[in-house]
Short mmCIF file of C-alpha atoms in Angstrom, two decimals:
data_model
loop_
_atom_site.label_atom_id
_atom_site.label_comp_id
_atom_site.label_asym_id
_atom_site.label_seq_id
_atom_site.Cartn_x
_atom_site.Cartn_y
_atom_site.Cartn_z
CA UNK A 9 -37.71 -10.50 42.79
CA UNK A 10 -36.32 -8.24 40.11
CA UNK A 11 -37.10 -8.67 36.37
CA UNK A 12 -32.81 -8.28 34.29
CA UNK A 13 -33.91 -6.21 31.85
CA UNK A 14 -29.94 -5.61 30.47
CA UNK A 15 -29.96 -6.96 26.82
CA UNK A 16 -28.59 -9.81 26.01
CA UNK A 17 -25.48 -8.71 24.41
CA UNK A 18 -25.53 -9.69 20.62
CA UNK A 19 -22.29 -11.89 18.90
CA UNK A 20 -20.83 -8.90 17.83
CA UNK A 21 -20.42 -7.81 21.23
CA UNK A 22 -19.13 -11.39 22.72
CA UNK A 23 -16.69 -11.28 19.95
CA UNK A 24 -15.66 -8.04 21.05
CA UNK A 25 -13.41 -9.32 24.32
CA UNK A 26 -10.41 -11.11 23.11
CA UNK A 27 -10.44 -14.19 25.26
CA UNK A 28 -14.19 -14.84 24.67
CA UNK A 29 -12.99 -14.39 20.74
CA UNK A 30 -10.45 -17.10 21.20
CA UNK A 31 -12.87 -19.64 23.26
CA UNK A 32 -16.10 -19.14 20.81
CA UNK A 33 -13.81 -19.96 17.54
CA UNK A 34 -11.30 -22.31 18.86
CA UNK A 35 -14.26 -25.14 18.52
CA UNK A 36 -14.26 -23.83 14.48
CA UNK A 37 -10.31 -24.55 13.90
CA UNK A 38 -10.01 -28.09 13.77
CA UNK A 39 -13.14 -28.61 11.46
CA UNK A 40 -12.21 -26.11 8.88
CA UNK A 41 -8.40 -27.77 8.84
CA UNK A 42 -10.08 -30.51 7.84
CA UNK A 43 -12.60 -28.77 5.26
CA UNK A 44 -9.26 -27.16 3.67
CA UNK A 45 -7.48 -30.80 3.57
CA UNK A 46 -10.52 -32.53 1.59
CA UNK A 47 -10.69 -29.46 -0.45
CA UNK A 48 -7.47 -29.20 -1.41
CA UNK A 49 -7.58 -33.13 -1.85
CA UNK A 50 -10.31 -33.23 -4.34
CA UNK A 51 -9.32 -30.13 -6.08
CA UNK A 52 -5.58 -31.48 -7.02
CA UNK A 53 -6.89 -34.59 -7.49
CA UNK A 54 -9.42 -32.73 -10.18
CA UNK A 55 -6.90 -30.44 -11.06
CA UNK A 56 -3.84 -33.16 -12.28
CA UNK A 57 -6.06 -36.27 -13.29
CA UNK A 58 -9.58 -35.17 -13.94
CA UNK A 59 -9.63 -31.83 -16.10
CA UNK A 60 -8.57 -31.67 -19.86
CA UNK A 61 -4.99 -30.53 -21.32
CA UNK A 62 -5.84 -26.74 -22.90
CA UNK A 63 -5.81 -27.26 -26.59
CA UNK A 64 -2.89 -24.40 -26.77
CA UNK A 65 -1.63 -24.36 -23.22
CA UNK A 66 -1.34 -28.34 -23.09
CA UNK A 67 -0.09 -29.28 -19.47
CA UNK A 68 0.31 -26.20 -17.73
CA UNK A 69 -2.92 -24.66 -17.75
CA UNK A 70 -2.76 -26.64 -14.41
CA UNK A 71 -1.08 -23.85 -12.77
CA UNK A 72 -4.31 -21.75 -13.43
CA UNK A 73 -5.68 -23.77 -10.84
CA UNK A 74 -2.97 -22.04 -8.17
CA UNK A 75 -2.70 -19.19 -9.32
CA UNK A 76 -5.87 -17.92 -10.30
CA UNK A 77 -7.17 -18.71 -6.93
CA UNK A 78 -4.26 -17.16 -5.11
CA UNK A 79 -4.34 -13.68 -7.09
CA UNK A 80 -8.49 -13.76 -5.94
CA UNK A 81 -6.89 -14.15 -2.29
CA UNK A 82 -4.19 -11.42 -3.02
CA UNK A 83 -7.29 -8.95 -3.19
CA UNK A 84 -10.18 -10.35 -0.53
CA UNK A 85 -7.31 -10.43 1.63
CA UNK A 86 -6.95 -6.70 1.50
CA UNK A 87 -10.79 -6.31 1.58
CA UNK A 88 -10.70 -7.86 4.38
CA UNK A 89 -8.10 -5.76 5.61
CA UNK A 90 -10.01 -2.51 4.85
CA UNK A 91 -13.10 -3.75 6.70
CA UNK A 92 -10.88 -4.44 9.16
CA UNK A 93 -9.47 -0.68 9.25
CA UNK A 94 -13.10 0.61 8.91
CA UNK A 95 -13.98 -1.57 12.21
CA UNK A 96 -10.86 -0.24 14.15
CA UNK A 97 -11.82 3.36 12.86
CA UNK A 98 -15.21 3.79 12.89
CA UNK A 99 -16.67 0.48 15.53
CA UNK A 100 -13.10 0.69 17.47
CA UNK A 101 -13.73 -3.21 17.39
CA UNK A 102 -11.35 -4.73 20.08
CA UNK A 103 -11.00 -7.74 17.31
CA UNK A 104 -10.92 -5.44 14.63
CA UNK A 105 -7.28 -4.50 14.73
CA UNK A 106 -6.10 -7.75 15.62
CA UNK A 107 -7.55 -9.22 12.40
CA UNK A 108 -5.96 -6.63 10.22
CA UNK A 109 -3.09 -7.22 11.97
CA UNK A 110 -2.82 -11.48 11.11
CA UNK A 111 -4.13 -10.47 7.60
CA UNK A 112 -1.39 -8.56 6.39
CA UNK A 113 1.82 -11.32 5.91
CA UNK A 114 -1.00 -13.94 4.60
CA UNK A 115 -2.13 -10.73 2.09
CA UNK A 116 1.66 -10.27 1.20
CA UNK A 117 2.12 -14.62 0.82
CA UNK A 118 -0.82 -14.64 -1.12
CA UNK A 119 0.69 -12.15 -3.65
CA UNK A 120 3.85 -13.14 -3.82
CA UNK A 121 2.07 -17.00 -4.50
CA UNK A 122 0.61 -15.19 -7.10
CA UNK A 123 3.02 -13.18 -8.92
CA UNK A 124 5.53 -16.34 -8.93
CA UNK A 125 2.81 -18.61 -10.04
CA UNK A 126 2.43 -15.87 -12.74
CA UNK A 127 5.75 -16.21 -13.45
CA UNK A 128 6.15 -19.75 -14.04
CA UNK A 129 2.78 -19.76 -16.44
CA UNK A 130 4.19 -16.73 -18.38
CA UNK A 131 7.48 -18.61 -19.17
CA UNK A 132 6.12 -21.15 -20.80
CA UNK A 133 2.81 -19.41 -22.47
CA UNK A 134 3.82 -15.90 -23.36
CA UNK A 135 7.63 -16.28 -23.74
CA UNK A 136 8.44 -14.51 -20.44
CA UNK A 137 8.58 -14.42 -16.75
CA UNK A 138 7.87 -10.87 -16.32
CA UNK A 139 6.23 -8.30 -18.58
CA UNK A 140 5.03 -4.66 -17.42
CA UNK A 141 1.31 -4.81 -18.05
CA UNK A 142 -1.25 -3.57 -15.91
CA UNK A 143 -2.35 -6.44 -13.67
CA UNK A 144 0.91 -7.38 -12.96
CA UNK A 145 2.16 -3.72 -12.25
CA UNK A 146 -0.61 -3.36 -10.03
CA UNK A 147 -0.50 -6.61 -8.24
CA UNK A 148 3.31 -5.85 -7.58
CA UNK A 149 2.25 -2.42 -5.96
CA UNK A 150 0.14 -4.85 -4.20
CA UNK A 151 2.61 -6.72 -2.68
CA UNK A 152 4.86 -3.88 -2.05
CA UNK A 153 1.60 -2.39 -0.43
CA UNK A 154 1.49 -5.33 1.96
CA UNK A 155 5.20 -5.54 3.17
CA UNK A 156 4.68 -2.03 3.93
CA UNK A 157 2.38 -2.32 6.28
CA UNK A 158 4.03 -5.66 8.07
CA UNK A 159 7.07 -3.61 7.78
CA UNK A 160 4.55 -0.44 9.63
CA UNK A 161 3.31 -3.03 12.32
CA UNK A 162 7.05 -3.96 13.29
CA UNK A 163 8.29 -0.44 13.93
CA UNK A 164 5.57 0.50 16.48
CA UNK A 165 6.03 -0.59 19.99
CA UNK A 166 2.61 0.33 21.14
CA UNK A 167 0.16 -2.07 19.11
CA UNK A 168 -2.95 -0.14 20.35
CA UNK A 169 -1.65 3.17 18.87
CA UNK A 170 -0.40 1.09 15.90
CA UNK A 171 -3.80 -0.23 14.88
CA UNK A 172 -5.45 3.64 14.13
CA UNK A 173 -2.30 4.61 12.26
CA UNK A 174 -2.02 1.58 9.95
CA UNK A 175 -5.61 1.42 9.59
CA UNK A 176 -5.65 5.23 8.00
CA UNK A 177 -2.91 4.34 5.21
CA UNK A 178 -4.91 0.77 4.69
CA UNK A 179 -7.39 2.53 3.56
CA UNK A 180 -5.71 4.53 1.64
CA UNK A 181 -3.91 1.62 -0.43
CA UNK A 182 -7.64 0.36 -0.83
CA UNK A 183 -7.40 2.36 -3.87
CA UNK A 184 -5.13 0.18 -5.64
CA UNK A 185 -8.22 -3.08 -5.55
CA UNK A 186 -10.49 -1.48 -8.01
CA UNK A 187 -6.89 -0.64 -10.41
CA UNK A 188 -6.17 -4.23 -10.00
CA UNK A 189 -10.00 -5.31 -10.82
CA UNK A 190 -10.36 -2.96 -13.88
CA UNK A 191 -6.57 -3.35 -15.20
CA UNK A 192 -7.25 -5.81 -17.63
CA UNK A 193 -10.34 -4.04 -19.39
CA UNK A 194 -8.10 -0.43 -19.43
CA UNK A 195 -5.43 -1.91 -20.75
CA UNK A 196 -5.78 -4.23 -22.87
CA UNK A 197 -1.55 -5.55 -23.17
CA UNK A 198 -0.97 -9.31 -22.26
CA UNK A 199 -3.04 -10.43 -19.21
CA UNK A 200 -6.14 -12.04 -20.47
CA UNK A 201 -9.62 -9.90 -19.27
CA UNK A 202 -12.26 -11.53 -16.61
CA UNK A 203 -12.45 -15.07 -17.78
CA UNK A 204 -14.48 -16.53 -14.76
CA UNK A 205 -16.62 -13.93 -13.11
CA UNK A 206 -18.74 -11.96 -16.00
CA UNK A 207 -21.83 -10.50 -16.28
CA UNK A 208 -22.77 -13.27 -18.99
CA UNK A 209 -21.49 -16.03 -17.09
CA UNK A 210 -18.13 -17.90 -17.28
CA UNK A 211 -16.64 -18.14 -20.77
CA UNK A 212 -14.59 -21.53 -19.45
CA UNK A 213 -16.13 -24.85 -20.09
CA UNK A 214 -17.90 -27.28 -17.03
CA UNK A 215 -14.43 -29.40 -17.05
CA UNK A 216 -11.78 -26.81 -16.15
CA UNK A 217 -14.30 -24.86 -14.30
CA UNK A 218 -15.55 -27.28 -11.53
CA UNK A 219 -11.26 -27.65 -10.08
CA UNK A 220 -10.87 -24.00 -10.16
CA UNK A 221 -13.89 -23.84 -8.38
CA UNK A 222 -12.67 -26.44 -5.67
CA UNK A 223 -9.26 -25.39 -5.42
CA UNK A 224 -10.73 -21.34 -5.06
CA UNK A 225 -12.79 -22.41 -2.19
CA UNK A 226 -9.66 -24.88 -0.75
CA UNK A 227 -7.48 -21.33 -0.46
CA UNK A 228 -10.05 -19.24 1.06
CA UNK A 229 -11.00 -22.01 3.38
CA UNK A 230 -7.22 -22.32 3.96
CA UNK A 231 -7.32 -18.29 4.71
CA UNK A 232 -9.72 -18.39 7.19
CA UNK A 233 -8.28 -20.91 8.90
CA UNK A 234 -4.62 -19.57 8.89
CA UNK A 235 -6.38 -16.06 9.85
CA UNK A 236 -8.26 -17.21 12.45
CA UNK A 237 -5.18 -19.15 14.19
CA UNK A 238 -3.14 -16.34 13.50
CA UNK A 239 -5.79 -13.89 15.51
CA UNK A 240 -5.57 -16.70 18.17
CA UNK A 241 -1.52 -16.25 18.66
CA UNK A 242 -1.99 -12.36 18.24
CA UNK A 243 -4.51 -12.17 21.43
CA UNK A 244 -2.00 -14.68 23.44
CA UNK A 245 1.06 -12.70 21.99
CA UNK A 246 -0.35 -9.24 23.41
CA UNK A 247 -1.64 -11.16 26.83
CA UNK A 248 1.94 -12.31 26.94
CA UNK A 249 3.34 -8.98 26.83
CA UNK A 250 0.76 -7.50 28.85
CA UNK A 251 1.84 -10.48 31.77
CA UNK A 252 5.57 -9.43 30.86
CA UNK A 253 4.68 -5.62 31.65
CA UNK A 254 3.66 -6.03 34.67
CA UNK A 255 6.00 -8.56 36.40
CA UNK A 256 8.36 -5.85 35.13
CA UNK A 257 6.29 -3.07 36.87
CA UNK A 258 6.17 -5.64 40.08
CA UNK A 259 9.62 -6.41 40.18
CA UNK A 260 10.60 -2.52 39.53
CA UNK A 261 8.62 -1.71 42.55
CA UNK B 24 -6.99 33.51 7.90
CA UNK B 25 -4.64 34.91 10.33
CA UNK B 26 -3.77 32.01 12.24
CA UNK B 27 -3.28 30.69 8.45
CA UNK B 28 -0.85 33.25 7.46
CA UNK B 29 1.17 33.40 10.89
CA UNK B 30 1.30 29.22 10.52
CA UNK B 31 2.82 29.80 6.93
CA UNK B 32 5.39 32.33 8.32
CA UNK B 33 6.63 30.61 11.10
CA UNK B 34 7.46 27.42 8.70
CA UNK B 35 9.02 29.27 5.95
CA UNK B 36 10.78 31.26 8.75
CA UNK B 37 11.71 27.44 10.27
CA UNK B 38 12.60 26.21 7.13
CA UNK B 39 14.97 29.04 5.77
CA UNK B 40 16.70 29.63 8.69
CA UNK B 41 17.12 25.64 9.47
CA UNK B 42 20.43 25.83 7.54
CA UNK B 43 22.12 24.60 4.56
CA UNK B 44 18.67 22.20 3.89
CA UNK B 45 17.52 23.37 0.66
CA UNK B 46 21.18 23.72 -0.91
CA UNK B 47 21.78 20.04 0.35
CA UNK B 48 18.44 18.88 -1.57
CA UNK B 49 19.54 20.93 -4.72
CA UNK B 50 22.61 19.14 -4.43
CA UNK B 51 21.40 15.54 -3.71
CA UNK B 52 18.90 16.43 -6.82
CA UNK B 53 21.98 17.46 -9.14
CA UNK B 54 24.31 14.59 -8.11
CA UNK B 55 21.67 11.71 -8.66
CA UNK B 56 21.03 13.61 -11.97
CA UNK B 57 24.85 13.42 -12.70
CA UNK B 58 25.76 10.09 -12.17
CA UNK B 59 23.25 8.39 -14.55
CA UNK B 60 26.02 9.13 -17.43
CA UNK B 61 28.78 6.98 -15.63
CA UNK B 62 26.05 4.26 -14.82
CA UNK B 63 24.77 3.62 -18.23
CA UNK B 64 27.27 5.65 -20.76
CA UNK B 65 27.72 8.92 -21.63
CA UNK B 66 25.76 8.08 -24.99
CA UNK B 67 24.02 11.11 -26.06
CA UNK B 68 21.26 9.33 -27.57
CA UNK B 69 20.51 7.18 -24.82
CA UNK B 70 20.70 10.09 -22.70
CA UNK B 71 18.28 12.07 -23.93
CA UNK B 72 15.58 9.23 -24.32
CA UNK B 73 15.81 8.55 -20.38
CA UNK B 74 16.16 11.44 -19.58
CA UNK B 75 12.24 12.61 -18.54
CA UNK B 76 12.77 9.33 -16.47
CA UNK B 77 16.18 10.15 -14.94
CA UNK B 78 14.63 13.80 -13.63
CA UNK B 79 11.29 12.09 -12.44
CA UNK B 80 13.47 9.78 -10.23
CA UNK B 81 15.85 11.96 -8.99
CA UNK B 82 13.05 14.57 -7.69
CA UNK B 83 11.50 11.75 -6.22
CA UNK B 84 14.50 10.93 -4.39
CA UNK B 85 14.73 14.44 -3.03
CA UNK B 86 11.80 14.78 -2.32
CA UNK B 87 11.95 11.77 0.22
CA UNK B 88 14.95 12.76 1.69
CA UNK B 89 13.20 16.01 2.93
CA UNK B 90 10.20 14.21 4.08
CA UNK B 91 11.80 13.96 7.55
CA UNK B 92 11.97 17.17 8.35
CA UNK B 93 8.26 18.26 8.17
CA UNK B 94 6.72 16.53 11.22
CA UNK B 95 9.53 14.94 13.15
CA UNK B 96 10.98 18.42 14.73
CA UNK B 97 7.31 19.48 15.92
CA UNK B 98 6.67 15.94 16.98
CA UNK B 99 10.22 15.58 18.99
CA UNK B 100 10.40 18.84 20.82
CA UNK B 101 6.56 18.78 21.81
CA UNK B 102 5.56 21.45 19.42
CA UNK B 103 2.68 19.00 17.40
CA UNK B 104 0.87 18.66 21.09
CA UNK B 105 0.41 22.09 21.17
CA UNK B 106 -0.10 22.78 17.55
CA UNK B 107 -2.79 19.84 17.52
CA UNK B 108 -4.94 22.05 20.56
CA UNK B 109 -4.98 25.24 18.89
CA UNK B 110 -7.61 26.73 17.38
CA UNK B 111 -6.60 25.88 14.14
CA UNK B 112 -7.57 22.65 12.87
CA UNK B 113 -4.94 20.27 12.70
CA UNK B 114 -5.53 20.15 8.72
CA UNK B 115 -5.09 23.76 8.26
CA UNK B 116 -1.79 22.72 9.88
CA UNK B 117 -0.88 20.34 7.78
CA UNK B 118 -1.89 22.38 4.77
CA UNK B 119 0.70 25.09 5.48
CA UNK B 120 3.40 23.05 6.37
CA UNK B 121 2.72 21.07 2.99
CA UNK B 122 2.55 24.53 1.18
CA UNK B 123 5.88 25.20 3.00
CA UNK B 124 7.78 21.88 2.26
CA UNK B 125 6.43 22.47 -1.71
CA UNK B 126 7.85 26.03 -1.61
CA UNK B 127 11.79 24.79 0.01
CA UNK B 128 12.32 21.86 -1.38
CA UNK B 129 10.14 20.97 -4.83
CA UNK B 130 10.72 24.85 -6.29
CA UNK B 131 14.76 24.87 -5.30
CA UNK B 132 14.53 21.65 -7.57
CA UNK B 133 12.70 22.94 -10.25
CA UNK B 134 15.38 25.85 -10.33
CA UNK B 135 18.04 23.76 -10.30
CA UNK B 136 16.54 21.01 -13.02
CA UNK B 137 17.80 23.43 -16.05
CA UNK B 138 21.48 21.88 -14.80
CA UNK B 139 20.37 18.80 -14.90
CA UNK B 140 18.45 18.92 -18.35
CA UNK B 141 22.02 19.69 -19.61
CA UNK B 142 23.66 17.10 -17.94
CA UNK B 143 21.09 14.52 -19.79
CA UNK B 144 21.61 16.26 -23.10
CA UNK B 145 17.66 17.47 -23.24
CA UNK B 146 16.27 19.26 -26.32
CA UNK B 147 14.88 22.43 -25.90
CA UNK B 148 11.44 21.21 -26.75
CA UNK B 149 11.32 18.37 -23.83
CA UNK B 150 13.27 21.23 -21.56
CA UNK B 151 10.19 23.05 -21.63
CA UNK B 152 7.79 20.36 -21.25
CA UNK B 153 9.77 19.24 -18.24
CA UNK B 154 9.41 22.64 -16.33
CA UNK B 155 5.72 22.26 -16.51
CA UNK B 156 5.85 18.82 -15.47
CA UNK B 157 7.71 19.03 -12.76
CA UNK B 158 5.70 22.03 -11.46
CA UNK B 159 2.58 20.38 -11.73
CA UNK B 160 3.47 16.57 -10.60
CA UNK B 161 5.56 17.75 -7.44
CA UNK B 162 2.86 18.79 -5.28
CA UNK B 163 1.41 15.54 -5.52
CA UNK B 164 4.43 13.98 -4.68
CA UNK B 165 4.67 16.42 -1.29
CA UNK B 166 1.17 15.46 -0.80
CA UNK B 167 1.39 11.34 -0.80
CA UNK B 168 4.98 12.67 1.08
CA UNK B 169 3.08 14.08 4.01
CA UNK B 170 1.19 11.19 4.11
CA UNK B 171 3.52 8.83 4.88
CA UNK B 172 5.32 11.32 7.24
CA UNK B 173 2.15 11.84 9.21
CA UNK B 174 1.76 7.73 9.46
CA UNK B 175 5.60 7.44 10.72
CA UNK B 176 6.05 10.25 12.94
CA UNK B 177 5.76 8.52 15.74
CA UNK B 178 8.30 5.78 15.50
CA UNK B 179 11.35 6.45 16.59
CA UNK B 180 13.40 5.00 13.40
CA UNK B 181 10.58 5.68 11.02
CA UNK B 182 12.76 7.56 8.15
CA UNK B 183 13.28 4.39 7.05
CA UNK B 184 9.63 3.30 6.81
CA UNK B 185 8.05 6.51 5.46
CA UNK B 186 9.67 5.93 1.42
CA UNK B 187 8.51 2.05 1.99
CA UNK B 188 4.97 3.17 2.35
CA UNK B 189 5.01 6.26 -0.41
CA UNK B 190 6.86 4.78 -3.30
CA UNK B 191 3.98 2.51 -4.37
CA UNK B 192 1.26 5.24 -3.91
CA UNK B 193 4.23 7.63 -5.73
CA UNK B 194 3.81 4.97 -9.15
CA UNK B 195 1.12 7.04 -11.03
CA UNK B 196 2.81 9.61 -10.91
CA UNK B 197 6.00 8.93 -11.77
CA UNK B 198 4.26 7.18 -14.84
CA UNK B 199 2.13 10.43 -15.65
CA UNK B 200 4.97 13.14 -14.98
CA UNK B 201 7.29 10.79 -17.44
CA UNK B 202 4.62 10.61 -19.84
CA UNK B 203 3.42 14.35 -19.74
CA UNK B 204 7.79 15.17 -20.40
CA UNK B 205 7.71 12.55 -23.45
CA UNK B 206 6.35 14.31 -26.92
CA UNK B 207 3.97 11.67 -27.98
CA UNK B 208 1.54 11.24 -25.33
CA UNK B 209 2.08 14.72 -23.29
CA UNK B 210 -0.88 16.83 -23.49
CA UNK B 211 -3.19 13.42 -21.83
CA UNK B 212 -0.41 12.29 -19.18
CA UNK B 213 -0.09 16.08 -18.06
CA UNK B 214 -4.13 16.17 -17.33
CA UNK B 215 -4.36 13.27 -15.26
CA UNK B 216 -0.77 14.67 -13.40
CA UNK B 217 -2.64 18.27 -12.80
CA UNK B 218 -6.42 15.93 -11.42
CA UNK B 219 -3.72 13.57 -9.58
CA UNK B 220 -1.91 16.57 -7.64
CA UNK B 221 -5.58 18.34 -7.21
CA UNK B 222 -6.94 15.67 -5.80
CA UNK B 223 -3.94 14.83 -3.57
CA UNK B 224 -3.32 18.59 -2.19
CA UNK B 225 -6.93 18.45 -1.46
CA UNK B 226 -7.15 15.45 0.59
CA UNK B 227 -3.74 15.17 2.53
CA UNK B 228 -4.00 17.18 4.99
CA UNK B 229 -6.93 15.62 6.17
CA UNK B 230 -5.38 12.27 5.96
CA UNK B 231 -2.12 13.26 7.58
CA UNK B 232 -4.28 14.93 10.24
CA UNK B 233 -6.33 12.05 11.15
CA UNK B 234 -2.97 9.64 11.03
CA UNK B 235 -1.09 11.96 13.20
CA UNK B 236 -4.35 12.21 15.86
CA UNK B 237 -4.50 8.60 15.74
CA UNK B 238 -1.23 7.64 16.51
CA UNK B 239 -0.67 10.19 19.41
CA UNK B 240 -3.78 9.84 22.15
#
């Protein structure tokens, strides 16, 4: 009788082969669709019925309660990205490249949510779609950050090799969060400074704060669960092509 | 040191005796220069105010169009393999052939960008602040340049790819090498160009390195 003395491998490790990835979370997907739908439920319902007109804005301070959420997504989309690159770099996480792949057109939808969002808002409050000032600058070199790496992840055949490269110039890009972030204290042009998260609390009042609240948490819930599916068809696509490979091989030989 | 130096040579030696390269940069540089007049109007006002602008952009251009040239050749006739085991570090590598791209293609321009000043119907005053300018900002934009060519070099088609992934990172300074050419707010813009292209010089090789080590095991 022999004593197993190999460790039990900890959830970082299970995670770490892509089919045990896809049968440990596949249990999490339907619950957190349905999370997203209440959330998203009780947060329009808040955010059209149940929270005041603004006393200048009337009616469409509303589409604060998109937009502001999707710009937050804009960036933890790309933090999660650079963890991402960090774990393919530094871990060499099997999962880790597969989530920075899925992240990167959600990132770029995210941004482009937000900049049109923007858009619409500005029209109406400051007299134009579009105006060169530092958060929007840098949220556009956002986006344009984003498609560039989709665009990066299309042109490589090998995904493997992909992952290292892309991961190197994520991090680079990285350096564009913090500009975003500290745009609106630098410089000071249209874009109002941090409203919501400040060192002396929120300078909104309870009414307008508790929808953005709901509807912030109903599109990050609604990330996770589009970036965990999307990890899902990334494992199956590369099994696919892996299966494709080698009835290729098979038949060649 | 040596290995340095004999690096250096054999890319200058590469580049100058690659053919009509630099002349054909010179001349993209020029041409993009020269048709801003028939885009917007050969107002000499107008001119002259966009001008800083007009230059900025049309190095930029240039500059991408050489981009290809620096890794691709090594990379397609098997030269990068061998480069990447010598004894000297891939970095050092980089940093000569980024030293070398600088030297053929960002000084031909700022030789030639006296034409172009003309062209644009530049003051004397702005001439001068444009020649420092340009000498200062380009390195950083070789730097971010290599960069991008380091992260593309291995896809077949990735010419295409490399200016997606650079012109973003390129923003600052464009914004910074415009505002260092412009007489209000020179003096400022041109110290954050010089800490931009000192802290890009500085880091890119090692960037390129480890994207070009990544992407080839």
């Amino acid at each position: 009788m022999s004593i197993d003395t190999t460790p039990k491998p900890s959830w970082w490790n299970r995670i770490a082969h892509p089919g045990q990835f896809v049968a440990w979370t596949t249990p999490l997907l339907w619950p957190l669709t349905i999370l997203t739908a209440i959330l998203f439920v009780v947060g329009l319902w808040f955010a059209f019925f149940n929270s005041p007109e603004d006393y200048q804005m009337g009616d469409t301070v509303r589409i604060m309660y998109v937009h502001v959420p999707n710009a937050w997504l804009s960036q933890f989309v790309y933090g999660v990205m650079t963890v991402s690159a960090l774990g393919t770099l530094v871990w060499r996480h099997p999962m880790a490249d597969v989530s920075m792949k899925a992240a990167a057109p959600l990132g770029a939808l995210f941004t482009a949510l937000a900049l049109f969002t923007g858009a619409l808002w500005g029209r109406p409050t400051w007299g134009t779609f579009w105006e060169w000032d530092g958060r929007m600058t840098s949220t556009l070199v956002l986006l344009f950050i984003y498609l560039g790496i989709v665009a990066l992840w299309r042109a490589f055949d090998d995904q493997l090799r992909a992952a290292r490269v892309i991961a190197v110039f994520t991090l680079i890009g990285a350096v564009n969060i913090p500009i975003i972030k500290f745009s609106v204290d630098w410089w000071s042009t249209l874009h109002q400074p941090a409203s919501v998260f400040r060192a002396d609390g929120p300078t909104m009042p309870g009414s307008i704060l508790t929808p953005l609240f709901v509807m912030f948490f109903a599109f990050t819930f609604l990330f996770i669960t589009l970036q965990l599916k999307a990890m899902h068809t990334e494992v199956r696509r590369r099994r696919v092509m892996t299966l494709q490979r080698k009835a290729a091989q098979g038949s060649a030989a | 040191m040596t290995a340095f130096r004999a690096m250096l040579a054999r890319e200058l030696r590469l580049a100058l005796r690659g053919g009509g390269d630099v002349l054909t940069l010179v001349l993209f540089f020029i041409i993009t220069g020269a048709i801003v007049p028939f885009a917007v109007g050969p107002d000499r006002e107008l001119l002259a105010r966009i001008a800083p602008g007009m230059v900025w952009i049309a190095a930029f251009l240039a500059m991408l169009l050489g981009l290809d040239r620096l890794f691709r050749p090594d990379h397609e006739d098997g030269s990068l393999i061998l480069l990447r085991q010598a004894e000297l570090p891939l970095s050092a590598v980089i940093a000569a052939k980024l030293i070398t791209h600088w030297l053929v293609t960002a000084l031909p321009l700022i030789i030639a960008s006296p034409f172009l000043a003309m062209l644009l119907a530049m003051d004397e005053a702005t001439f001068w602040r444009m020649l420092v300018s340009l000498a200062v900002g380009t390195p950083a934009l070789a730097a971010f340049g290599a960069v991008g060519a380091a992260v593309t070099v291995s896809i077949r088609r990735g010419g295409l790819i490399a200016p997606i992934l650079i012109a973003p990172l390129s923003i600052p300074v464009l914004i910074f090498g415009t505002g260092s050419i412009s007489a209000s707010q020179s003096s400022a813009a041109l110290l954050f160009l010089a800490a931009l292209s000192l802290m890009a010089t500085a880091l890119a090789p090692f960037v390129a390195a480890l994207a070009i080590s990544s992407g080839e095991d």
